[in-house]
């Protein structure tokens, strides 16, 4: 089986130090958490950035500073900025980190409820705009889908030329408003992507490690990190993103799956360093 790509979503936009004091806000904290995840076995750092007080931002210069800090500590890590940002941000705001020509960035392929009155808005035209910009700058999208219909949207837009094949998907499972995180859901999602595509699974909250184990067995890849879950086990807060990655590495070893290095990840995903 292909080696396992581990992505660490170290920060997110919604999780705060009230949820877990180790959630990083400052450039230094983001660098430290990325390094812990990388040293534990993550080859991709999925990146959101914050102001020092924790306010989510998509500011290009803040991304530049955080990426430089991550690259200083982990020179060959693949940094994958978010273009989702936080609920309510404008498209122009969200797209800023793509100008830095990262190797990858997320491309969210549909609108969904995000708890309470929050709606994470990604209209068809938004997806087209983001897809076109990524193609023009040579940025590989990680196609983020929160439900099965979003896979179908991505496939339609890929056929129309807004996303290049082969696509790499991230199934975000267990968001309050998206698909649930049952074994049957993952089988359905994995069976719904075009042949030749790859996928990563992000299980939200208590779903993180069960979904990771299933993805490992099915030949998929895994995302863990504070963005999706702050607990190492029931009631035990993780001290760092590194601990969450270490746990995936342990599960993978028990199940006989080797971990991909950043170089191997680039080969699997067909990435070119910009
Ligand atoms: N923070 C969510 C509203 C992404 O990174 O592209 C969107 C999100 C997805 O986290
Ligand atoms: Zn994200």
mmCIF file of C-alpha atoms and ligand atoms in Angstrom:
data_model
loop_
_atom_site.group_PDB
_atom_site.id
_atom_site.type_symbol
_atom_site.label_atom_id
_atom_site.label_comp_id
_atom_site.label_asym_id
_atom_site.label_seq_id
_atom_site.Cartn_x
_atom_site.Cartn_y
_atom_site.Cartn_z
ATOM 1 C CA UNK A 1 0.000 0.000 0.000
ATOM 2 C CA UNK A 2 1.094 3.586 -0.670
ATOM 3 C CA UNK A 3 2.920 5.208 2.247
ATOM 4 C CA UNK A 4 0.769 7.251 4.616
ATOM 5 C CA UNK A 5 0.697 11.028 4.271
ATOM 6 C CA UNK A 6 0.032 12.742 7.583
ATOM 7 C CA UNK A 7 -1.252 16.301 7.517
ATOM 8 C CA UNK A 8 -1.228 18.359 10.707
ATOM 9 C CA UNK A 9 -3.900 21.050 10.975
ATOM 10 C CA UNK A 10 -2.141 22.818 13.816
ATOM 11 C CA UNK A 11 -4.214 25.906 14.442
ATOM 12 C CA UNK A 12 -7.579 26.296 12.664
ATOM 13 C CA UNK A 13 -9.689 29.412 12.888
ATOM 14 C CA UNK A 14 -12.345 28.445 15.403
ATOM 15 C CA UNK A 15 -10.459 26.572 18.146
ATOM 16 C CA UNK A 16 -8.988 28.741 20.933
ATOM 17 C CA UNK A 17 -6.664 28.579 23.924
ATOM 18 C CA UNK A 18 -9.823 28.200 26.034
ATOM 19 C CA UNK A 19 -10.298 24.804 24.352
ATOM 20 C CA UNK A 20 -6.615 23.884 24.766
ATOM 21 C CA UNK A 21 -3.895 26.269 26.020
ATOM 22 C CA UNK A 22 -1.445 24.854 23.456
ATOM 23 C CA UNK A 23 -3.421 26.162 20.449
ATOM 24 C CA UNK A 24 -0.872 28.412 18.685
ATOM 25 C CA UNK A 25 -1.545 32.084 17.890
ATOM 26 C CA UNK A 26 1.809 33.883 17.538
ATOM 27 C CA UNK A 27 4.326 33.301 14.744
ATOM 28 C CA UNK A 28 6.660 31.653 17.252
ATOM 29 C CA UNK A 29 3.900 29.401 18.630
ATOM 30 C CA UNK A 30 2.815 28.408 15.123
ATOM 31 C CA UNK A 31 6.419 27.573 14.229
ATOM 32 C CA UNK A 32 6.821 25.530 17.418
ATOM 33 C CA UNK A 33 3.621 23.533 16.831
ATOM 34 C CA UNK A 34 4.462 22.913 13.166
ATOM 35 C CA UNK A 35 7.897 21.651 14.170
ATOM 36 C CA UNK A 36 6.445 19.296 16.793
ATOM 37 C CA UNK A 37 4.040 17.836 14.224
ATOM 38 C CA UNK A 38 6.752 17.572 11.547
ATOM 39 C CA UNK A 39 9.217 15.856 13.883
ATOM 40 C CA UNK A 40 6.510 13.363 14.829
ATOM 41 C CA UNK A 41 5.894 12.440 11.163
ATOM 42 C CA UNK A 42 3.648 15.034 9.505
ATOM 43 C CA UNK A 43 4.779 16.019 6.015
ATOM 44 C CA UNK A 44 2.031 18.589 5.352
ATOM 45 C CA UNK A 45 1.184 21.501 7.629
ATOM 46 C CA UNK A 46 -2.355 22.769 6.969
ATOM 47 C CA UNK A 47 -2.092 26.386 8.022
ATOM 48 C CA UNK A 48 -4.450 29.024 9.373
ATOM 49 C CA UNK A 49 -2.921 32.088 10.984
ATOM 50 C CA UNK A 50 -3.962 34.359 13.843
ATOM 51 C CA UNK A 51 -3.216 37.772 15.231
ATOM 52 C CA UNK A 52 -1.255 37.558 18.496
ATOM 53 C CA UNK A 53 -4.550 37.816 20.420
ATOM 54 C CA UNK A 54 -5.968 34.791 18.587
ATOM 55 C CA UNK A 55 -8.164 36.628 16.071
ATOM 56 C CA UNK A 56 -8.217 34.641 12.813
ATOM 57 C CA UNK A 57 -6.761 36.485 9.822
ATOM 58 C CA UNK A 58 -5.966 35.687 6.194
ATOM 59 C CA UNK A 59 -3.462 38.536 5.971
ATOM 60 C CA UNK A 60 -0.871 37.745 3.323
ATOM 61 C CA UNK A 61 2.023 39.148 5.362
ATOM 62 C CA UNK A 62 1.045 37.186 8.448
ATOM 63 C CA UNK A 63 1.021 34.039 6.309
ATOM 64 C CA UNK A 64 4.410 34.989 4.865
ATOM 65 C CA UNK A 65 5.881 35.383 8.363
ATOM 66 C CA UNK A 66 4.418 32.085 9.600
ATOM 67 C CA UNK A 67 5.523 30.163 6.494
ATOM 68 C CA UNK A 68 9.052 31.565 6.841
ATOM 69 C CA UNK A 69 9.127 30.499 10.485
ATOM 70 C CA UNK A 70 7.873 26.996 9.630
ATOM 71 C CA UNK A 71 10.380 26.642 6.778
ATOM 72 C CA UNK A 72 13.201 27.820 9.055
ATOM 73 C CA UNK A 73 12.383 25.024 11.491
ATOM 74 C CA UNK A 74 11.269 22.327 8.990
ATOM 75 C CA UNK A 75 12.849 23.188 5.625
ATOM 76 C CA UNK A 76 11.240 20.411 3.565
ATOM 77 C CA UNK A 77 7.730 20.498 5.093
ATOM 78 C CA UNK A 78 4.861 21.148 2.681
ATOM 79 C CA UNK A 79 2.898 24.152 3.887
ATOM 80 C CA UNK A 80 -0.747 24.181 2.820
ATOM 81 C CA UNK A 81 -2.462 27.492 3.627
ATOM 82 C CA UNK A 82 -6.209 27.561 4.162
ATOM 83 C CA UNK A 83 -8.363 29.528 1.756
ATOM 84 C CA UNK A 84 -11.370 28.766 3.934
ATOM 85 C CA UNK A 85 -10.217 31.166 6.619
ATOM 86 C CA UNK A 86 -12.966 31.767 9.151
ATOM 87 C CA UNK A 87 -16.737 31.886 8.655
ATOM 88 C CA UNK A 88 -17.829 35.280 7.288
ATOM 89 C CA UNK A 89 -14.600 36.335 5.558
ATOM 90 C CA UNK A 90 -14.799 37.718 1.990
ATOM 91 C CA UNK A 91 -13.356 35.858 -0.988
ATOM 92 C CA UNK A 92 -10.632 38.476 -1.492
ATOM 93 C CA UNK A 93 -9.609 38.147 2.147
ATOM 94 C CA UNK A 94 -9.547 34.360 1.982
ATOM 95 C CA UNK A 95 -7.492 34.173 -1.223
ATOM 96 C CA UNK A 96 -4.531 36.236 0.014
ATOM 97 C CA UNK A 97 -2.139 33.370 0.930
ATOM 98 C CA UNK A 98 -2.440 31.924 -2.607
ATOM 99 C CA UNK A 99 -0.476 34.964 -3.854
ATOM 100 C CA UNK A 100 2.529 33.526 -2.009
ATOM 101 C CA UNK A 101 2.442 30.554 -4.430
ATOM 102 C CA UNK A 102 2.454 27.789 -1.828
ATOM 103 C CA UNK A 103 2.760 24.225 -3.124
ATOM 104 C CA UNK A 104 -0.814 23.513 -2.004
ATOM 105 C CA UNK A 105 -3.847 25.345 -0.635
ATOM 106 C CA UNK A 106 -7.323 24.221 0.330
ATOM 107 C CA UNK A 107 -10.243 24.555 -2.085
ATOM 108 C CA UNK A 108 -13.572 24.187 -0.287
ATOM 109 C CA UNK A 109 -16.145 22.763 -2.676
ATOM 110 C CA UNK A 110 -19.500 23.624 -1.152
ATOM 111 C CA UNK A 111 -21.523 25.562 1.394
ATOM 112 C CA UNK A 112 -22.472 24.035 4.718
ATOM 113 C CA UNK A 113 -23.926 24.821 8.116
ATOM 114 C CA UNK A 114 -21.166 25.284 10.663
ATOM 115 C CA UNK A 115 -23.039 25.145 13.973
ATOM 116 C CA UNK A 116 -25.510 27.650 15.450
ATOM 117 C CA UNK A 117 -26.200 30.403 12.913
ATOM 118 C CA UNK A 118 -22.853 30.015 11.153
ATOM 119 C CA UNK A 119 -22.759 29.130 7.465
ATOM 120 C CA UNK A 120 -19.485 28.428 5.654
ATOM 121 C CA UNK A 121 -20.254 29.881 2.221
ATOM 122 C CA UNK A 122 -18.638 28.525 -0.957
ATOM 123 C CA UNK A 123 -20.855 29.233 -3.958
ATOM 124 C CA UNK A 124 -20.151 27.666 -7.340
ATOM 125 C CA UNK A 125 -18.680 30.959 -8.564
ATOM 126 C CA UNK A 126 -16.441 31.169 -5.501
ATOM 127 C CA UNK A 127 -15.083 27.689 -6.159
ATOM 128 C CA UNK A 128 -14.489 28.592 -9.820
ATOM 129 C CA UNK A 129 -12.687 31.819 -8.850
ATOM 130 C CA UNK A 130 -10.465 30.040 -6.326
ATOM 131 C CA UNK A 131 -9.803 27.100 -8.688
ATOM 132 C CA UNK A 132 -8.807 29.394 -11.562
ATOM 133 C CA UNK A 133 -6.447 31.368 -9.346
ATOM 134 C CA UNK A 134 -4.763 28.190 -8.087
ATOM 135 C CA UNK A 135 -4.296 26.874 -11.628
ATOM 136 C CA UNK A 136 -2.841 30.208 -12.784
ATOM 137 C CA UNK A 137 -0.283 30.220 -9.935
ATOM 138 C CA UNK A 138 0.580 26.496 -10.047
ATOM 139 C CA UNK A 139 -0.903 25.769 -6.600
ATOM 140 C CA UNK A 140 -2.265 22.237 -6.082
ATOM 141 C CA UNK A 141 -5.656 22.328 -4.373
ATOM 142 C CA UNK A 142 -6.576 20.059 -1.526
ATOM 143 C CA UNK A 143 -10.246 19.666 -2.388
ATOM 144 C CA UNK A 144 -12.073 20.013 0.930
ATOM 145 C CA UNK A 145 -15.456 18.331 1.067
ATOM 146 C CA UNK A 146 -17.818 18.254 3.999
ATOM 147 C CA UNK A 147 -20.450 16.101 2.283
ATOM 148 C CA UNK A 148 -20.826 13.799 -0.710
ATOM 149 C CA UNK A 149 -22.467 16.413 -2.968
ATOM 150 C CA UNK A 150 -19.296 18.481 -2.694
ATOM 151 C CA UNK A 151 -17.346 15.639 -4.325
ATOM 152 C CA UNK A 152 -19.824 15.777 -7.214
ATOM 153 C CA UNK A 153 -19.357 19.552 -7.479
ATOM 154 C CA UNK A 154 -15.567 19.131 -7.610
ATOM 155 C CA UNK A 155 -15.864 16.473 -10.324
ATOM 156 C CA UNK A 156 -18.135 18.737 -12.421
ATOM 157 C CA UNK A 157 -15.735 21.672 -12.063
ATOM 158 C CA UNK A 158 -12.735 19.488 -12.825
ATOM 159 C CA UNK A 159 -14.410 18.456 -16.098
ATOM 160 C CA UNK A 160 -14.962 22.146 -16.919
ATOM 161 C CA UNK A 161 -11.273 22.924 -16.297
ATOM 162 C CA UNK A 162 -11.409 24.708 -12.927
ATOM 163 C CA UNK A 163 -9.499 21.971 -11.077
ATOM 164 C CA UNK A 164 -6.735 19.788 -12.479
ATOM 165 C CA UNK A 165 -6.864 15.989 -12.276
ATOM 166 C CA UNK A 166 -5.829 13.898 -10.449
ATOM 167 C CA UNK A 167 -7.563 15.567 -7.521
ATOM 168 C CA UNK A 168 -6.516 15.190 -3.901
ATOM 169 C CA UNK A 169 -9.529 15.295 -1.566
ATOM 170 C CA UNK A 170 -9.846 15.959 2.138
ATOM 171 C CA UNK A 171 -13.006 14.415 3.596
ATOM 172 C CA UNK A 172 -13.935 16.494 6.637
ATOM 173 C CA UNK A 173 -16.256 14.218 8.588
ATOM 174 C CA UNK A 174 -18.288 14.946 11.686
ATOM 175 C CA UNK A 175 -18.816 18.715 11.334
ATOM 176 C CA UNK A 176 -22.193 19.787 12.720
ATOM 177 C CA UNK A 177 -23.756 20.414 9.285
ATOM 178 C CA UNK A 178 -21.725 18.010 7.166
ATOM 179 C CA UNK A 179 -21.534 14.256 6.686
ATOM 180 C CA UNK A 180 -21.292 12.149 9.852
ATOM 181 C CA UNK A 181 -18.234 10.053 10.649
ATOM 182 C CA UNK A 182 -19.394 6.460 10.433
ATOM 183 C CA UNK A 183 -17.532 3.664 8.637
ATOM 184 C CA UNK A 184 -20.352 3.529 6.067
ATOM 185 C CA UNK A 185 -19.866 7.263 5.337
ATOM 186 C CA UNK A 186 -16.163 6.871 4.659
ATOM 187 C CA UNK A 187 -16.734 3.881 2.379
ATOM 188 C CA UNK A 188 -19.336 5.961 0.478
ATOM 189 C CA UNK A 189 -17.041 8.998 0.169
ATOM 190 C CA UNK A 190 -13.959 6.993 -0.851
ATOM 191 C CA UNK A 191 -16.033 5.106 -3.429
ATOM 192 C CA UNK A 192 -17.342 8.366 -4.912
ATOM 193 C CA UNK A 193 -14.082 9.990 -6.048
ATOM 194 C CA UNK A 194 -12.686 9.525 -9.552
ATOM 195 C CA UNK A 195 -10.166 6.752 -10.192
ATOM 196 C CA UNK A 196 -6.642 8.054 -9.732
ATOM 197 C CA UNK A 197 -7.643 10.561 -7.024
ATOM 198 C CA UNK A 198 -6.175 10.442 -3.526
ATOM 199 C CA UNK A 199 -7.900 11.250 -0.248
ATOM 200 C CA UNK A 200 -7.174 12.324 3.298
ATOM 201 C CA UNK A 201 -9.650 12.031 6.159
ATOM 202 C CA UNK A 202 -10.192 14.621 8.886
ATOM 203 C CA UNK A 203 -12.398 13.209 11.634
ATOM 204 C CA UNK A 204 -13.766 15.994 13.840
ATOM 205 C CA UNK A 205 -13.605 15.754 17.646
ATOM 206 C CA UNK A 206 -13.928 12.242 19.015
ATOM 207 C CA UNK A 207 -14.036 10.933 15.436
ATOM 208 C CA UNK A 208 -10.398 11.862 14.794
ATOM 209 C CA UNK A 209 -8.645 8.594 15.615
ATOM 210 C CA UNK A 210 -11.389 6.120 14.584
ATOM 211 C CA UNK A 211 -11.546 7.810 11.160
ATOM 212 C CA UNK A 212 -7.738 7.876 10.975
ATOM 213 C CA UNK A 213 -7.570 4.131 11.621
ATOM 214 C CA UNK A 214 -10.175 3.462 8.930
ATOM 215 C CA UNK A 215 -8.394 5.679 6.418
ATOM 216 C CA UNK A 216 -5.103 3.911 7.126
ATOM 217 C CA UNK A 217 -6.702 0.525 6.440
ATOM 218 C CA UNK A 218 -8.431 1.759 3.274
ATOM 219 C CA UNK A 219 -5.288 3.205 1.684
ATOM 220 C CA UNK A 220 -6.276 6.808 2.333
ATOM 221 C CA UNK A 221 -4.285 9.448 4.163
ATOM 222 C CA UNK A 222 -4.843 11.165 7.506
ATOM 223 C CA UNK A 223 -5.208 14.672 8.913
ATOM 224 C CA UNK A 224 -5.041 15.330 12.635
ATOM 225 C CA UNK A 225 -4.444 18.469 14.672
ATOM 226 C CA UNK A 226 -5.972 21.037 16.969
ATOM 227 C CA UNK A 227 -8.130 22.462 14.161
ATOM 228 C CA UNK A 228 -10.168 19.260 14.255
ATOM 229 C CA UNK A 229 -9.632 17.877 17.771
ATOM 230 C CA UNK A 230 -7.779 18.978 20.915
ATOM 231 C CA UNK A 231 -7.884 15.680 22.846
ATOM 232 C CA UNK A 232 -5.317 12.882 22.847
ATOM 233 C CA UNK A 233 -7.874 10.522 24.380
ATOM 234 C CA UNK A 234 -11.191 10.909 26.204
ATOM 235 C CA UNK A 235 -10.829 13.816 28.654
ATOM 236 C CA UNK A 236 -7.050 14.154 28.114
ATOM 237 C CA UNK A 237 -5.966 17.320 26.300
ATOM 238 C CA UNK A 238 -3.069 16.874 23.875
ATOM 239 C CA UNK A 239 -0.004 18.850 24.973
ATOM 240 C CA UNK A 240 0.893 19.572 21.364
ATOM 241 C CA UNK A 241 -0.018 18.726 17.790
ATOM 242 C CA UNK A 242 3.039 16.486 17.923
ATOM 243 C CA UNK A 243 1.274 14.159 20.353
ATOM 244 C CA UNK A 244 -1.669 13.793 17.966
ATOM 245 C CA UNK A 245 0.667 12.963 15.069
ATOM 246 C CA UNK A 246 2.618 10.493 17.242
ATOM 247 C CA UNK A 247 -0.620 8.655 17.981
ATOM 248 C CA UNK A 248 -1.402 8.296 14.255
ATOM 249 C CA UNK A 249 2.129 7.037 13.645
ATOM 250 C CA UNK A 250 1.647 4.405 16.377
ATOM 251 C CA UNK A 251 -1.664 3.266 14.877
ATOM 252 C CA UNK A 252 -0.164 3.149 11.377
ATOM 253 C CA UNK A 253 2.804 1.077 12.577
ATOM 254 C CA UNK A 254 0.497 -1.411 14.288
ATOM 255 C CA UNK A 255 -1.493 -1.691 11.069
ATOM 256 C CA UNK A 256 1.625 -2.110 8.922
ATOM 257 C CA UNK A 257 1.507 1.216 7.052
ATOM 258 C CA UNK A 258 4.723 3.184 6.605
ATOM 259 C CA UNK A 259 4.816 6.964 6.921
ATOM 260 C CA UNK A 260 5.621 9.132 3.885
ATOM 261 C CA UNK A 261 8.450 11.631 4.112
ATOM 262 C CA UNK A 262 7.882 15.094 2.599
ATOM 263 C CA UNK A 263 9.766 13.933 -0.529
ATOM 264 C CA UNK A 264 7.541 10.857 -0.832
ATOM 265 C CA UNK A 265 4.457 12.993 -0.216
ATOM 266 C CA UNK A 266 5.468 15.267 -3.099
ATOM 267 C CA UNK A 267 5.815 12.213 -5.336
ATOM 268 C CA UNK A 268 2.443 10.761 -4.309
ATOM 269 C CA UNK A 269 0.615 14.072 -4.827
ATOM 270 C CA UNK A 270 2.576 15.191 -7.888
ATOM 271 C CA UNK A 271 3.657 18.424 -6.224
ATOM 272 C CA UNK A 272 6.211 20.751 -7.620
ATOM 273 C CA UNK A 273 7.975 23.189 -5.319
ATOM 274 C CA UNK A 274 7.112 26.727 -6.537
HETATM 275 N N1 LIG B 1 -12.542 27.487 9.250
HETATM 276 C C1 LIG B 1 -13.545 26.931 8.388
HETATM 277 C C2 LIG B 1 -14.667 27.886 8.229
HETATM 278 C C3 LIG B 1 -10.218 25.349 5.127
HETATM 279 O O1 LIG B 1 -9.245 25.436 5.849
HETATM 280 O O2 LIG B 1 -10.159 25.497 3.907
HETATM 281 C C4 LIG B 1 -13.021 26.562 7.059
HETATM 282 C C5 LIG B 1 -11.845 25.708 7.002
HETATM 283 C C6 LIG B 1 -11.584 25.074 5.699
HETATM 284 O O3 LIG B 1 -11.099 25.526 7.948
HETATM 285 ZN ZN1 LIG B 2 -8.652 24.595 7.793
#
